[in-house]
Short mmCIF file of C-alpha atoms in Angstrom, two decimals:
data_model
loop_
_atom_site.label_atom_id
_atom_site.label_comp_id
_atom_site.label_asym_id
_atom_site.label_seq_id
_atom_site.Cartn_x
_atom_site.Cartn_y
_atom_site.Cartn_z
CA UNK A 1 0.21 0.13 -0.10
CA UNK A 2 1.33 3.20 -0.97
CA UNK A 3 1.76 6.18 1.32
CA UNK A 4 -1.51 7.88 -0.41
CA UNK A 5 -3.54 4.97 0.28
CA UNK A 6 -2.32 4.53 3.60
CA UNK A 7 -4.92 4.84 6.56
CA UNK A 8 -3.81 7.23 9.06
CA UNK A 9 -5.29 7.69 12.65
CA UNK A 10 -6.32 11.13 12.02
CA UNK A 11 -8.85 9.52 9.33
CA UNK A 12 -9.99 6.96 12.00
CA UNK A 13 -10.40 9.88 14.32
CA UNK A 14 -12.18 11.98 11.88
CA UNK A 15 -14.61 9.02 11.08
CA UNK A 16 -15.53 8.79 14.78
CA UNK A 17 -16.24 12.44 14.98
CA UNK A 18 -18.59 12.14 11.88
CA UNK A 19 -20.42 9.10 13.20
CA UNK A 20 -20.84 10.74 16.70
CA UNK A 21 -22.20 14.01 15.06
CA UNK A 22 -23.29 13.33 11.42
CA UNK A 23 -25.40 10.33 12.10
CA UNK A 24 -27.56 12.26 14.77
CA UNK A 25 -27.96 15.22 12.77
CA UNK A 26 -29.09 13.09 9.69
CA UNK A 27 -31.54 11.20 11.75
CA UNK A 28 -32.82 14.51 13.40
CA UNK A 29 -33.45 15.75 10.09
CA UNK A 30 -35.23 12.63 8.99
CA UNK A 31 -37.38 12.85 12.39
CA UNK A 32 -38.35 16.45 12.03
CA UNK A 33 -39.64 15.70 8.45
CA UNK A 34 -41.34 12.61 9.15
CA UNK A 35 -42.90 13.77 12.34
CA UNK A 36 -43.91 17.55 11.72
CA UNK A 37 -44.15 17.76 8.12
CA UNK A 38 -45.56 14.63 7.07
CA UNK A 39 -47.45 12.73 9.99
CA UNK A 40 -48.22 16.12 11.52
CA UNK A 41 -50.04 17.53 8.74
CA UNK A 42 -52.39 14.20 8.86
CA UNK A 43 -52.71 14.42 12.40
CA UNK A 44 -53.45 18.44 12.44
CA UNK A 45 -56.26 17.78 9.90
CA UNK A 46 -57.94 14.73 11.69
CA UNK A 47 -57.85 16.86 14.79
CA UNK A 48 -59.30 19.86 13.05
CA UNK A 49 -62.29 17.68 11.81
CA UNK A 50 -62.69 16.14 15.21
CA UNK A 51 -62.76 19.44 17.30
CA UNK A 52 -65.07 20.87 14.35
CA UNK A 53 -67.49 17.85 14.69
CA UNK A 54 -67.52 18.34 18.60
CA UNK A 55 -68.34 22.00 18.38
CA UNK A 56 -71.02 21.69 15.77
CA UNK A 57 -72.52 18.88 17.38
CA UNK A 58 -72.78 20.37 20.73
CA UNK A 59 -74.09 23.95 19.12
CA UNK A 60 -76.70 22.42 17.04
CA UNK A 61 -77.94 20.09 20.26
CA UNK A 62 -77.89 23.49 22.37
CA UNK A 63 -80.04 25.30 19.65
CA UNK A 64 -82.19 22.26 19.82
CA UNK A 65 -82.69 22.08 23.54
CA UNK A 66 -83.50 25.94 23.45
CA UNK A 67 -85.95 25.68 20.77
CA UNK A 68 -87.53 22.85 22.50
CA UNK A 69 -87.72 24.68 25.93
CA UNK A 70 -89.06 27.85 24.24
CA UNK A 71 -91.71 25.64 22.48
CA UNK A 72 -92.69 23.99 25.56
CA UNK A 73 -93.34 27.13 27.33
CA UNK A 74 -95.23 28.75 24.73
CA UNK A 75 -97.55 25.74 24.44
CA UNK A 76 -98.16 25.93 28.21
CA UNK A 77 -98.89 29.59 28.02
CA UNK A 78 -101.48 28.83 25.22
CA UNK A 79 -103.41 26.17 27.00
CA UNK A 80 -103.39 27.87 30.53
CA UNK A 81 -106.32 29.62 32.05
CA UNK A 82 -104.55 32.18 34.18
CA UNK A 83 -103.66 35.46 33.12
CA UNK A 84 -100.68 35.41 30.89
CA UNK A 85 -98.48 37.64 33.41
CA UNK A 86 -99.06 35.16 36.23
CA UNK A 87 -98.93 32.17 34.01
CA UNK A 88 -95.45 32.95 32.97
CA UNK A 89 -94.11 33.28 36.72
CA UNK A 90 -95.67 29.61 37.34
CA UNK A 91 -93.62 28.17 34.24
CA UNK A 92 -91.61 25.27 35.74
CA UNK A 93 -88.02 24.31 34.96
CA UNK A 94 -87.58 23.24 31.31
CA UNK A 95 -85.01 20.83 29.61
CA UNK A 96 -82.82 23.87 28.81
CA UNK A 97 -81.82 25.70 32.22
CA UNK A 98 -79.17 27.87 31.06
CA UNK A 99 -81.08 30.35 29.47
CA UNK A 100 -81.03 34.08 30.58
CA UNK A 101 -84.56 35.23 29.23
CA UNK A 102 -87.84 33.69 27.69
CA UNK A 103 -90.05 36.29 26.69
CA UNK A 104 -92.95 37.15 24.60
CA UNK A 105 -92.76 40.07 22.41
CA UNK A 106 -95.89 42.32 21.02
CA UNK A 107 -95.80 44.02 17.72
CA UNK A 108 -94.61 47.38 19.14
CA UNK A 109 -91.18 45.38 20.23
CA UNK A 110 -92.00 45.42 24.12
CA UNK A 111 -91.25 42.04 25.88
CA UNK A 112 -94.01 42.22 28.24
CA UNK A 113 -94.13 38.74 29.12
CA UNK A 114 -90.68 37.74 30.64
CA UNK A 115 -89.20 34.63 32.43
CA UNK A 116 -85.77 35.01 33.76
CA UNK A 117 -83.21 33.16 35.64
CA UNK A 118 -81.44 36.49 36.28
CA UNK A 119 -82.01 38.98 39.02
CA UNK A 120 -83.15 41.76 36.58
CA UNK A 121 -85.95 41.94 33.93
CA UNK A 122 -85.29 43.98 30.41
CA UNK A 123 -89.09 44.23 29.84
CA UNK A 124 -88.81 48.22 29.55
CA UNK A 125 -86.60 47.92 26.75
CA UNK A 126 -87.98 47.90 22.94
CA UNK A 127 -86.74 45.21 20.69
CA UNK A 128 -88.37 46.50 17.63
CA UNK A 129 -84.97 46.97 15.96
CA UNK A 130 -83.60 43.62 16.47
CA UNK A 131 -83.32 41.55 13.72
CA UNK A 132 -84.53 38.48 15.52
CA UNK A 133 -87.73 40.23 16.14
CA UNK A 134 -88.11 41.56 12.48
CA UNK A 135 -87.58 38.23 10.74
CA UNK A 136 -90.61 36.69 12.95
CA UNK A 137 -92.68 39.83 11.63
CA UNK A 138 -91.77 39.54 8.21
CA UNK A 139 -91.78 35.83 8.11
CA UNK A 140 -88.39 35.43 6.90
CA UNK A 141 -87.24 32.47 9.10
CA UNK A 142 -84.91 29.61 8.99
CA UNK A 143 -86.07 26.02 9.05
CA UNK A 144 -83.85 24.07 11.85
CA UNK A 145 -84.19 20.32 12.07
CA UNK A 146 -83.43 18.65 15.47
CA UNK A 147 -84.23 15.11 16.00
CA UNK A 148 -87.38 14.56 14.46
CA UNK A 149 -88.86 18.18 15.03
CA UNK A 150 -88.87 20.78 12.62
CA UNK A 151 -88.79 24.67 13.53
CA UNK A 152 -89.25 27.99 12.01
CA UNK A 153 -86.91 30.13 13.79
CA UNK A 154 -84.26 32.69 13.67
CA UNK A 155 -81.01 32.97 15.36
CA UNK A 156 -78.85 35.91 16.20
CA UNK A 157 -75.69 36.44 18.10
CA UNK A 158 -76.29 39.85 19.96
CA UNK A 159 -74.94 42.17 22.65
CA UNK A 160 -77.51 42.82 25.31
CA UNK A 161 -78.89 46.32 25.60
CA UNK A 162 -79.30 45.78 29.45
CA UNK A 163 -76.00 44.59 30.62
CA UNK A 164 -74.01 44.46 27.24
CA UNK A 165 -73.28 40.93 27.59
CA UNK A 166 -72.77 38.84 24.42
CA UNK A 167 -75.56 36.58 24.31
CA UNK A 168 -77.40 34.37 21.56
CA UNK A 169 -81.24 35.31 20.75
CA UNK A 170 -83.69 32.65 19.11
CA UNK A 171 -87.00 33.76 17.92
CA UNK A 172 -89.96 31.94 16.69
CA UNK A 173 -93.73 32.49 16.03
CA UNK A 174 -95.88 32.25 19.09
CA UNK A 175 -99.03 30.45 19.50
CA UNK A 176 -100.22 33.61 21.34
CA UNK A 177 -100.48 36.10 18.37
CA UNK A 178 -104.35 36.06 18.77
CA UNK A 179 -103.69 37.33 22.21
CA UNK A 180 -101.05 40.17 21.20
CA UNK A 181 -97.96 38.54 21.35
CA UNK A 182 -96.81 37.16 18.05
CA UNK A 183 -93.23 36.53 18.92
CA UNK A 184 -91.60 34.20 21.25
CA UNK A 185 -88.06 34.50 22.00
CA UNK A 186 -85.04 33.05 24.43
CA UNK A 187 -81.50 34.23 25.13
CA UNK A 188 -78.65 32.49 26.19
CA UNK A 189 -74.89 32.75 26.93
CA UNK A 190 -74.49 29.40 24.77
CA UNK A 191 -71.75 27.46 26.72
CA UNK A 192 -70.95 25.46 23.33
CA UNK A 193 -69.58 28.32 21.34
CA UNK A 194 -69.04 31.20 24.25
CA UNK A 195 -67.21 28.96 26.82
CA UNK A 196 -65.29 26.15 24.75
CA UNK A 197 -62.35 24.29 25.89
CA UNK A 198 -59.95 23.80 23.41
CA UNK A 199 -56.43 22.22 22.93
CA UNK A 200 -53.59 24.69 22.96
CA UNK A 201 -52.99 26.24 19.52
CA UNK A 202 -56.46 25.70 18.28
CA UNK A 203 -59.53 28.23 17.81
CA UNK A 204 -62.73 28.68 15.85
CA UNK A 205 -65.21 30.85 14.38
CA UNK A 206 -68.72 30.49 13.32
CA UNK A 207 -69.46 32.96 10.65
CA UNK A 208 -72.53 33.82 8.55
CA UNK A 209 -72.38 33.81 4.53
CA UNK A 210 -70.68 37.17 4.37
CA UNK A 211 -67.89 36.17 6.62
CA UNK A 212 -69.24 38.07 9.77
CA UNK A 213 -68.06 36.46 13.05
CA UNK A 214 -71.11 35.37 15.14
CA UNK A 215 -69.24 33.34 17.67
CA UNK A 216 -65.44 33.13 18.23
CA UNK A 217 -63.32 31.37 20.63
CA UNK A 218 -61.88 34.50 21.61
CA UNK A 219 -65.21 36.26 22.96
CA UNK A 220 -63.71 39.92 22.26
CA UNK A 221 -63.98 39.27 18.53
CA UNK A 222 -67.64 38.11 18.53
CA UNK A 223 -69.50 40.68 16.24
CA UNK A 224 -66.42 42.62 15.67
CA UNK A 225 -64.73 41.43 12.63
CA UNK A 226 -65.01 39.68 9.29
CA UNK A 227 -63.16 36.38 9.10
CA UNK A 228 -62.73 36.12 5.24
CA UNK A 229 -61.54 39.68 5.35
CA UNK A 230 -59.09 39.05 7.98
CA UNK A 231 -57.78 36.00 6.07
CA UNK A 232 -55.34 36.29 3.20
CA UNK A 233 -56.53 33.31 1.40
CA UNK A 234 -60.60 34.00 1.45
CA UNK A 235 -61.34 32.64 -2.10
CA UNK A 236 -61.13 28.99 -0.94
CA UNK A 237 -63.19 29.74 2.04
CA UNK A 238 -65.64 31.74 -0.06
CA UNK A 239 -65.95 28.82 -2.25
CA UNK A 240 -66.55 26.50 0.47
CA UNK A 241 -69.26 28.77 1.85
CA UNK A 242 -71.06 29.27 -1.49
CA UNK A 243 -71.15 25.53 -2.18
CA UNK A 244 -71.78 24.61 1.52
CA UNK A 245 -69.10 21.87 1.37
CA UNK A 246 -66.52 21.16 4.23
CA UNK A 247 -62.81 21.91 3.12
CA UNK A 248 -59.51 22.67 4.41
CA UNK A 249 -57.44 25.50 3.60
CA UNK A 250 -53.91 27.38 4.44
CA UNK A 251 -54.61 30.46 5.65
CA UNK A 252 -52.73 33.55 7.00
CA UNK A 253 -55.32 34.79 9.85
CA UNK A 254 -54.12 37.94 12.01
CA UNK A 255 -50.54 37.75 10.11
CA UNK A 256 -49.96 34.15 11.58
CA UNK A 257 -50.03 31.09 9.55
CA UNK A 258 -52.67 28.69 10.31
CA UNK A 259 -54.48 25.63 9.10
CA UNK A 260 -58.20 26.00 8.95
CA UNK A 261 -61.11 23.61 8.21
CA UNK A 262 -64.54 25.09 7.61
CA UNK A 263 -68.00 23.07 7.34
CA UNK A 264 -71.51 24.14 7.34
CA UNK A 265 -73.65 23.77 10.18
CA UNK A 266 -76.65 21.70 9.54
CA UNK A 267 -79.80 23.34 9.11
CA UNK A 268 -78.42 26.88 9.58
CA UNK A 269 -77.08 29.15 7.18
CA UNK A 270 -73.69 29.46 9.48
CA UNK A 271 -70.38 27.89 9.10
CA UNK A 272 -68.04 26.81 11.42
CA UNK A 273 -64.14 27.28 10.76
CA UNK A 274 -61.69 25.55 13.19
CA UNK A 275 -58.23 26.83 12.56
CA UNK A 276 -54.69 25.83 14.46
CA UNK A 277 -52.06 28.11 14.93
CA UNK A 278 -48.80 26.67 12.94
CA UNK A 279 -46.46 28.71 15.37
CA UNK A 280 -47.24 25.93 18.11
CA UNK A 281 -45.80 23.09 15.68
CA UNK A 282 -43.00 25.58 15.17
CA UNK A 283 -42.11 26.05 18.78
CA UNK A 284 -42.55 22.19 19.05
CA UNK A 285 -39.85 21.76 16.18
CA UNK A 286 -37.58 24.41 17.83
CA UNK A 287 -37.88 22.37 21.24
CA UNK A 288 -37.09 19.06 19.81
CA UNK A 289 -34.02 20.51 17.92
CA UNK A 290 -32.79 22.56 20.84
CA UNK A 291 -33.00 19.47 23.05
CA UNK A 292 -31.47 17.29 20.57
CA UNK A 293 -28.44 19.60 20.24
CA UNK A 294 -27.92 19.96 23.72
CA UNK A 295 -27.67 16.18 23.98
CA UNK A 296 -25.50 16.04 20.94
CA UNK A 297 -23.16 18.65 22.25
CA UNK A 298 -23.27 16.40 25.65
CA UNK A 299 -22.38 13.17 23.71
CA UNK A 300 -19.73 15.08 21.88
CA UNK A 301 -18.25 16.45 25.11
CA UNK A 302 -18.57 12.84 26.70
CA UNK A 303 -16.66 11.40 23.61
CA UNK A 304 -14.16 14.15 23.75
CA UNK A 305 -13.52 13.27 27.52
CA UNK A 306 -13.01 9.59 26.93
CA UNK A 307 -10.60 10.55 24.12
CA UNK A 308 -8.57 12.73 26.57
CA UNK A 309 -8.54 10.13 29.39
CA UNK A 310 -7.37 7.38 26.91
CA UNK A 311 -4.70 9.70 25.52
CA UNK A 312 -3.44 10.40 29.09
CA UNK A 313 -3.53 6.60 30.02
CA UNK A 314 -1.49 5.78 27.06
CA UNK A 315 1.28 8.02 27.55
CA UNK A 316 4.45 6.53 28.07
CA UNK A 317 7.43 7.90 29.79
CA UNK A 318 10.03 7.20 26.96
CA UNK A 319 12.09 8.95 24.58
CA UNK A 320 11.11 6.92 21.82
CA UNK A 321 8.62 8.07 19.45
CA UNK A 322 6.31 5.19 18.94
CA UNK A 323 2.75 5.68 17.62
CA UNK A 324 -0.08 3.57 18.91
CA UNK A 325 -3.52 3.37 17.78
CA UNK A 326 -5.77 4.59 21.09
CA UNK A 327 -8.43 2.20 20.37
CA UNK A 328 -6.57 -1.03 19.83
CA UNK A 329 -8.27 -2.54 22.96
CA UNK A 330 -11.66 -2.38 21.55
CA UNK A 331 -10.93 -4.98 19.12
CA UNK A 332 -13.00 -8.23 20.28
CA UNK A 333 -10.77 -10.89 21.48
CA UNK A 334 -11.76 -14.51 22.69
CA UNK A 335 -9.26 -14.35 25.49
CA UNK A 336 -10.95 -11.36 27.17
CA UNK A 337 -14.25 -13.43 27.64
CA UNK A 338 -14.04 -13.01 31.55
CA UNK A 339 -13.50 -9.41 31.35
CA UNK A 340 -16.24 -8.85 28.98
CA UNK A 341 -18.51 -10.63 31.41
CA UNK A 342 -17.48 -8.76 34.55
CA UNK A 343 -17.86 -5.73 32.72
CA UNK A 344 -21.42 -6.23 31.62
CA UNK A 345 -22.28 -7.28 35.24
CA UNK A 346 -20.83 -3.98 36.18
CA UNK A 347 -22.75 -1.93 33.49
CA UNK A 348 -25.85 -3.67 34.43
CA UNK A 349 -25.38 -2.98 38.30
CA UNK A 350 -24.53 0.85 37.61
CA UNK A 351 -27.25 1.15 35.19
CA UNK A 352 -29.89 -0.03 37.93
CA UNK A 353 -28.43 2.39 40.36
CA UNK A 354 -28.69 5.14 38.13
CA UNK A 355 -32.45 4.24 37.05
CA UNK A 356 -33.38 4.20 40.82
CA UNK A 357 -31.72 7.48 41.50
CA UNK A 358 -33.55 9.06 38.46
CA UNK A 359 -37.05 7.74 39.60
CA UNK A 360 -36.71 8.73 43.21
CA UNK A 361 -34.71 11.80 42.97
CA UNK A 362 -37.67 14.21 43.92
CA UNK A 363 -38.72 12.02 46.81
CA UNK A 364 -35.15 11.92 48.00
CA UNK A 365 -34.35 15.37 47.54
CA UNK A 366 -31.80 14.95 44.74
CA UNK A 367 -31.28 17.68 42.42
CA UNK A 368 -31.06 17.13 38.69
CA UNK A 369 -27.70 18.83 38.23
CA UNK A 370 -26.44 16.33 40.83
CA UNK A 371 -27.78 13.67 38.71
CA UNK A 372 -26.10 14.96 35.86
CA UNK A 373 -22.70 15.42 37.36
CA UNK A 374 -23.00 11.78 38.95
CA UNK A 375 -23.67 10.74 35.53
CA UNK A 376 -20.51 12.35 33.90
CA UNK A 377 -18.19 10.91 36.72
CA UNK A 378 -19.79 7.39 36.51
CA UNK A 379 -19.37 7.44 32.67
CA UNK A 380 -15.68 8.38 33.03
CA UNK A 381 -15.10 5.95 35.64
CA UNK A 382 -16.48 3.16 33.74
CA UNK A 383 -14.63 3.98 30.91
CA UNK A 384 -11.36 3.75 32.68
CA UNK A 385 -12.46 0.48 34.28
CA UNK A 386 -13.01 -1.06 30.99
CA UNK A 387 -9.83 0.47 29.32
CA UNK A 388 -7.78 -0.78 32.23
CA UNK A 389 -9.38 -4.35 32.03
CA UNK A 390 -9.24 -4.61 28.51
CA UNK A 391 -5.86 -3.04 27.52
CA UNK A 392 -3.42 -4.72 29.72
CA UNK A 393 -2.90 -7.75 27.85
CA UNK A 394 -2.58 -6.16 24.57
CA UNK A 395 -0.07 -3.60 25.75
CA UNK A 396 2.12 -6.33 27.34
CA UNK A 397 1.98 -8.41 24.37
CA UNK A 398 3.26 -5.53 22.38
CA UNK A 399 5.81 -4.42 24.47
CA UNK A 400 7.29 -8.07 24.73
CA UNK A 401 7.20 -8.29 21.05
CA UNK A 402 9.23 -4.85 20.93
CA UNK A 403 11.76 -6.27 23.33
CA UNK A 404 12.14 -9.38 21.11
CA UNK A 405 12.56 -7.37 17.92
CA UNK A 406 15.05 -5.19 19.22
#
């Protein structure tokens, strides 16, 4: 073999460094692409659909319960023999108990018959300008189907004129029209869309066909923005709205990249948009990369420490400049079976002891930094022990061979 083809020690060392650093970096890149680009996109879409189904299902059920409660109250008042103001007070608890007001409105907009669960009544406020009142008077209602019952009704997200709280008002034609009350209505702070519990990074908005936000995961945005205008990719969302189909879209909402899923709400001209803030995914990626780099540096530091220890141990007090390969003792040798077995037992015992310390560190009051320091010291000690047990025979053999050749 010529000097050009010869394998130098520095080549072996650089190969080791490449294996220690290069392989983990390649594996980290593959892991990030597979987990956060390929698999995470599929997982994100599945979670968007799941959250959307949960919100829309809860919303439709709550609307159905409100309408059923209002219809039952209206039927009881229609058949009562008492004066209507007294009959309202005798209405028993109903299926839906989370309403604020149930009331019957005259044509002049005055809600003179009011059943409330609050400590005050708003019967002195005219509701003639409310859309949900106008729609009943103009017979321009939605058809809502829930279970086996169909209702002619209208739903509106409102801000209360009495206490400025955000509520939902649902109106329907009343059986008391011939007694001067053509409109029955009920209001509530619907928990399904006003007090939702969502995973971190997720949000939602219920919009009408023009994009105006009726409900939002951030209550301050209810009735305060147009979702389609706030998104920089409205064309795909508008197409889904006009076609009343569900669809996924990459949008930039409030100057942040989001993955969104839009679907129509059954029996109502409303649309639910559930979105995920991709900054949360980026934060996960940064966390994984940061921890991996720290562990990689620790691994490289440990390897460097072992190299230094090995270099010091193999220094000979001799004026002869003889180059020796640092890792000759790693080569498997059948004559060292007893040493291998002893080292395996020692490593198992140390591993068990370290695992016990890690598991009970909090109950025993051991700090994490102490565990890390102990790990470094133990690793260095085991390396020295392994070197001292495995290198003696090889060194002696080499020494005697050199003596003979001399």
